Amino acid sequence: MMGAGSLMIRSCPLPESTPPLAGRSVSLAETLPYEFVIQESGLPIRTALENAFLANRRTTPRRVTNSSSLLVALSVVMGSEAIAPLTREVAQLLTRTSPGLAILNTQETVTVPPFLVLCPRHRELAPVAQKLLDEVLRRL
């Protein structure tokens, strides 16, 4: 679960300045004018964020840089006012060690599933593997 306040934003070139939107509770709608650096479509954090926007009757972000790389996200965020959706734990770790990064306190909760099952996209699982997966998912 990302929870409220799991979006990171970098402000202007001066690390001691306060990033826009930081220091107060903001709605997801207020983040829409900013660029987002986020995982590709279909991945957990991207899906959770898009679902949160749609659940609150908002359009999803239009200005998006697709990247699953934390290093790419940090590079873009550190040189702009872009927002990088991250889990709360990762955002807290990074804001402790990086001046100029801030956690945005969002009014809406963004929930990421606690686990993810990766399956081959272009081929079916072997029957025994599919049975095992079905049983694990059934027990959850």
PDB file of C-alpha atoms in Angstrom:
ATOM      1  CA  MET A   1       0.000   0.000   0.000  1.00  0.00           C
ATOM      2  CA  MET A   2       1.363   3.375  -0.917  1.00  0.00           C
ATOM      3  CA  GLY A   3      -1.091   5.158   1.347  1.00  0.00           C
ATOM      4  CA  ALA A   4      -1.626   8.863   1.436  1.00  0.00           C
ATOM      5  CA  GLY A   5       1.542  10.835   0.862  1.00  0.00           C
ATOM      6  CA  SER A   6       3.628   8.547  -1.292  1.00  0.00           C
ATOM      7  CA  LEU A   7       4.308  10.822  -4.223  1.00  0.00           C
ATOM      8  CA  MET A   8       7.691  12.505  -4.421  1.00  0.00           C
ATOM      9  CA  ILE A   9       8.368  15.816  -6.097  1.00  0.00           C
ATOM     10  CA  ARG A  10      11.504  17.865  -6.693  1.00  0.00           C
ATOM     11  CA  SER A  11      11.247  21.610  -6.726  1.00  0.00           C
ATOM     12  CA  CYS A  12      13.512  24.211  -8.259  1.00  0.00           C
ATOM     13  CA  PRO A  13      17.303  24.145  -8.522  1.00  0.00           C
ATOM     14  CA  LEU A  14      17.803  25.305  -4.933  1.00  0.00           C
ATOM     15  CA  PRO A  15      17.711  22.306  -2.557  1.00  0.00           C
ATOM     16  CA  GLU A  16      16.741  24.468   0.409  1.00  0.00           C
ATOM     17  CA  SER A  17      13.546  25.663  -1.268  1.00  0.00           C
ATOM     18  CA  THR A  18      10.221  23.949  -0.634  1.00  0.00           C
ATOM     19  CA  PRO A  19       8.928  21.776  -3.497  1.00  0.00           C
ATOM     20  CA  PRO A  20       5.555  22.818  -4.933  1.00  0.00           C
ATOM     21  CA  LEU A  21       2.641  21.071  -3.210  1.00  0.00           C
ATOM     22  CA  ALA A  22       4.837  19.946  -0.284  1.00  0.00           C
ATOM     23  CA  GLY A  23       3.926  20.732   3.308  1.00  0.00           C
ATOM     24  CA  ARG A  24       0.163  20.410   2.906  1.00  0.00           C
ATOM     25  CA  SER A  25      -2.409  17.820   1.970  1.00  0.00           C
ATOM     26  CA  VAL A  26      -3.054  17.828  -1.785  1.00  0.00           C
ATOM     27  CA  SER A  27      -5.606  16.099  -3.956  1.00  0.00           C
ATOM     28  CA  LEU A  28      -4.572  13.893  -6.836  1.00  0.00           C
ATOM     29  CA  ALA A  29      -6.244  16.448  -9.115  1.00  0.00           C
ATOM     30  CA  GLU A  30      -3.685  19.064  -7.996  1.00  0.00           C
ATOM     31  CA  THR A  31      -0.864  16.829  -9.238  1.00  0.00           C
ATOM     32  CA  LEU A  32      -2.182  16.588 -12.802  1.00  0.00           C
ATOM     33  CA  PRO A  33      -0.295  19.626 -14.195  1.00  0.00           C
ATOM     34  CA  TYR A  34       3.024  17.994 -13.269  1.00  0.00           C
ATOM     35  CA  GLU A  35       5.009  15.411 -15.199  1.00  0.00           C
ATOM     36  CA  PHE A  36       4.937  11.902 -13.728  1.00  0.00           C
ATOM     37  CA  VAL A  37       7.852   9.454 -13.899  1.00  0.00           C
ATOM     38  CA  ILE A  38       6.207   6.095 -13.456  1.00  0.00           C
ATOM     39  CA  GLN A  39       6.326   2.404 -14.300  1.00  0.00           C
ATOM     40  CA  GLU A  40       5.030   1.206 -17.643  1.00  0.00           C
ATOM     41  CA  SER A  41       1.320   0.455 -18.036  1.00  0.00           C
ATOM     42  CA  GLY A  42       0.148  -2.703 -16.301  1.00  0.00           C
ATOM     43  CA  LEU A  43       2.784  -2.681 -13.552  1.00  0.00           C
ATOM     44  CA  PRO A  44       1.642  -2.478  -9.899  1.00  0.00           C
ATOM     45  CA  ILE A  45       2.365   1.127  -8.887  1.00  0.00           C
ATOM     46  CA  ARG A  46       1.151   2.516 -12.228  1.00  0.00           C
ATOM     47  CA  THR A  47      -2.053   0.456 -12.029  1.00  0.00           C
ATOM     48  CA  ALA A  48      -2.673   1.481  -8.403  1.00  0.00           C
ATOM     49  CA  LEU A  49      -2.163   5.173  -9.201  1.00  0.00           C
ATOM     50  CA  GLU A  50      -4.391   5.079 -12.283  1.00  0.00           C
ATOM     51  CA  ASN A  51      -7.091   3.264 -10.284  1.00  0.00           C
ATOM     52  CA  ALA A  52      -6.911   5.955  -7.576  1.00  0.00           C
ATOM     53  CA  PHE A  53      -7.366   8.725 -10.163  1.00  0.00           C
ATOM     54  CA  LEU A  54     -10.276   6.904 -11.805  1.00  0.00           C
ATOM     55  CA  ALA A  55     -11.925   6.045  -8.462  1.00  0.00           C
ATOM     56  CA  ASN A  56     -11.940   9.763  -7.707  1.00  0.00           C
ATOM     57  CA  ARG A  57     -13.412  10.605 -11.130  1.00  0.00           C
ATOM     58  CA  ARG A  58     -10.216  12.204 -12.392  1.00  0.00           C
ATOM     59  CA  THR A  59      -8.333  11.692 -15.607  1.00  0.00           C
ATOM     60  CA  THR A  60      -5.026   9.915 -15.325  1.00  0.00           C
ATOM     61  CA  PRO A  61      -1.807  11.935 -15.721  1.00  0.00           C
ATOM     62  CA  ARG A  62      -1.143  12.964 -19.311  1.00  0.00           C
ATOM     63  CA  ARG A  63       2.494  14.060 -18.960  1.00  0.00           C
ATOM     64  CA  VAL A  64       4.202  10.734 -18.276  1.00  0.00           C
ATOM     65  CA  THR A  65       7.744   9.457 -18.634  1.00  0.00           C
ATOM     66  CA  ASN A  66       7.627   5.656 -18.557  1.00  0.00           C
ATOM     67  CA  SER A  67      10.401   3.997 -16.581  1.00  0.00           C
ATOM     68  CA  SER A  68      10.621   1.146 -14.108  1.00  0.00           C
ATOM     69  CA  SER A  69      14.110   2.298 -13.159  1.00  0.00           C
ATOM     70  CA  LEU A  70      14.412   4.097  -9.828  1.00  0.00           C
ATOM     71  CA  LEU A  71      17.634   5.737 -11.061  1.00  0.00           C
ATOM     72  CA  VAL A  72      15.902   7.167 -14.129  1.00  0.00           C
ATOM     73  CA  ALA A  73      13.000   8.385 -11.977  1.00  0.00           C
ATOM     74  CA  LEU A  74      15.384  10.088  -9.537  1.00  0.00           C
ATOM     75  CA  SER A  75      17.344  11.667 -12.366  1.00  0.00           C
ATOM     76  CA  VAL A  76      14.209  13.190 -13.881  1.00  0.00           C
ATOM     77  CA  VAL A  77      12.746  14.225 -10.512  1.00  0.00           C
ATOM     78  CA  MET A  78      15.993  15.853  -9.332  1.00  0.00           C
ATOM     79  CA  GLY A  79      16.163  18.029 -12.439  1.00  0.00           C
ATOM     80  CA  SER A  80      12.533  19.127 -12.566  1.00  0.00           C
ATOM     81  CA  GLU A  81       9.251  19.418 -10.718  1.00  0.00           C
ATOM     82  CA  ALA A  82       8.232  15.920 -11.800  1.00  0.00           C
ATOM     83  CA  ILE A  83       6.412  13.520  -9.518  1.00  0.00           C
ATOM     84  CA  ALA A  84       7.568   9.923  -9.038  1.00  0.00           C
ATOM     85  CA  PRO A  85       5.022   7.614  -7.401  1.00  0.00           C
ATOM     86  CA  LEU A  86       6.869   5.259  -5.047  1.00  0.00           C
ATOM     87  CA  THR A  87       5.927   3.076  -2.129  1.00  0.00           C
ATOM     88  CA  ARG A  88       5.916   4.932   1.182  1.00  0.00           C
ATOM     89  CA  GLU A  89       8.955   3.001   2.445  1.00  0.00           C
ATOM     90  CA  VAL A  90      11.087   3.899  -0.577  1.00  0.00           C
ATOM     91  CA  ALA A  91       9.941   7.539  -0.497  1.00  0.00           C
ATOM     92  CA  GLN A  92      10.808   7.838   3.212  1.00  0.00           C
ATOM     93  CA  LEU A  93      14.262   6.351   2.667  1.00  0.00           C
ATOM     94  CA  LEU A  94      15.039   8.666  -0.248  1.00  0.00           C
ATOM     95  CA  THR A  95      13.764  11.852   1.398  1.00  0.00           C
ATOM     96  CA  ARG A  96      15.971  11.204   4.448  1.00  0.00           C
ATOM     97  CA  THR A  97      19.096  11.194   2.317  1.00  0.00           C
ATOM     98  CA  SER A  98      18.340  13.516  -0.604  1.00  0.00           C
ATOM     99  CA  PRO A  99      17.916  17.264  -0.112  1.00  0.00           C
ATOM    100  CA  GLY A 100      15.215  18.755  -2.283  1.00  0.00           C
ATOM    101  CA  LEU A 101      12.983  15.685  -2.335  1.00  0.00           C
ATOM    102  CA  ALA A 102       9.719  15.757  -0.450  1.00  0.00           C
ATOM    103  CA  ILE A 103       6.838  13.377   0.148  1.00  0.00           C
ATOM    104  CA  LEU A 104       3.556  14.805  -1.007  1.00  0.00           C
ATOM    105  CA  ASN A 105       0.704  14.213   1.410  1.00  0.00           C
ATOM    106  CA  THR A 106      -2.172  13.185  -0.808  1.00  0.00           C
ATOM    107  CA  GLN A 107      -5.756  13.214   0.368  1.00  0.00           C
ATOM    108  CA  GLU A 108      -6.541  10.011  -1.496  1.00  0.00           C
ATOM    109  CA  THR A 109      -5.111   6.614  -0.599  1.00  0.00           C
ATOM    110  CA  VAL A 110      -3.327   4.695  -3.334  1.00  0.00           C
ATOM    111  CA  THR A 111      -3.286   0.957  -2.641  1.00  0.00           C
ATOM    112  CA  VAL A 112      -0.699  -1.315  -4.215  1.00  0.00           C
ATOM    113  CA  PRO A 113      -1.335  -5.058  -3.876  1.00  0.00           C
ATOM    114  CA  PRO A 114       0.943  -6.682  -1.261  1.00  0.00           C
ATOM    115  CA  PHE A 115       2.247  -9.208  -3.795  1.00  0.00           C
ATOM    116  CA  LEU A 116       2.536  -9.710  -7.521  1.00  0.00           C
ATOM    117  CA  VAL A 117       2.543 -12.949  -9.511  1.00  0.00           C
ATOM    118  CA  LEU A 118       4.625 -12.746 -12.660  1.00  0.00           C
ATOM    119  CA  CYS A 119       3.605 -15.028 -15.505  1.00  0.00           C
ATOM    120  CA  PRO A 120       4.953 -15.345 -19.048  1.00  0.00           C
ATOM    121  CA  ARG A 121       2.967 -13.053 -21.297  1.00  0.00           C
ATOM    122  CA  HIS A 122       3.222 -14.928 -24.576  1.00  0.00           C
ATOM    123  CA  ARG A 123       2.941 -18.530 -23.457  1.00  0.00           C
ATOM    124  CA  GLU A 124       0.769 -20.552 -21.150  1.00  0.00           C
ATOM    125  CA  LEU A 125       2.032 -22.029 -17.912  1.00  0.00           C
ATOM    126  CA  ALA A 126       2.642 -25.767 -17.798  1.00  0.00           C
ATOM    127  CA  PRO A 127      -0.469 -27.520 -16.436  1.00  0.00           C
ATOM    128  CA  VAL A 128       1.211 -28.387 -13.134  1.00  0.00           C
ATOM    129  CA  ALA A 129       2.438 -24.795 -12.715  1.00  0.00           C
ATOM    130  CA  GLN A 130      -1.056 -23.464 -13.469  1.00  0.00           C
ATOM    131  CA  LYS A 131      -2.564 -25.824 -10.865  1.00  0.00           C
ATOM    132  CA  LEU A 132      -0.062 -24.655  -8.277  1.00  0.00           C
ATOM    133  CA  LEU A 133      -0.738 -20.988  -9.072  1.00  0.00           C
ATOM    134  CA  ASP A 134      -4.504 -21.526  -8.915  1.00  0.00           C
ATOM    135  CA  GLU A 135      -4.188 -23.231  -5.528  1.00  0.00           C
ATOM    136  CA  VAL A 136      -1.965 -20.494  -4.084  1.00  0.00           C
ATOM    137  CA  LEU A 137      -4.340 -17.769  -5.272  1.00  0.00           C
ATOM    138  CA  ARG A 138      -7.362 -19.693  -3.977  1.00  0.00           C
ATOM    139  CA  ARG A 139      -5.833 -19.893  -0.491  1.00  0.00           C
ATOM    140  CA  LEU A 140      -5.140 -16.185  -0.367  1.00  0.00           C
TER     141      LEU A 140
END
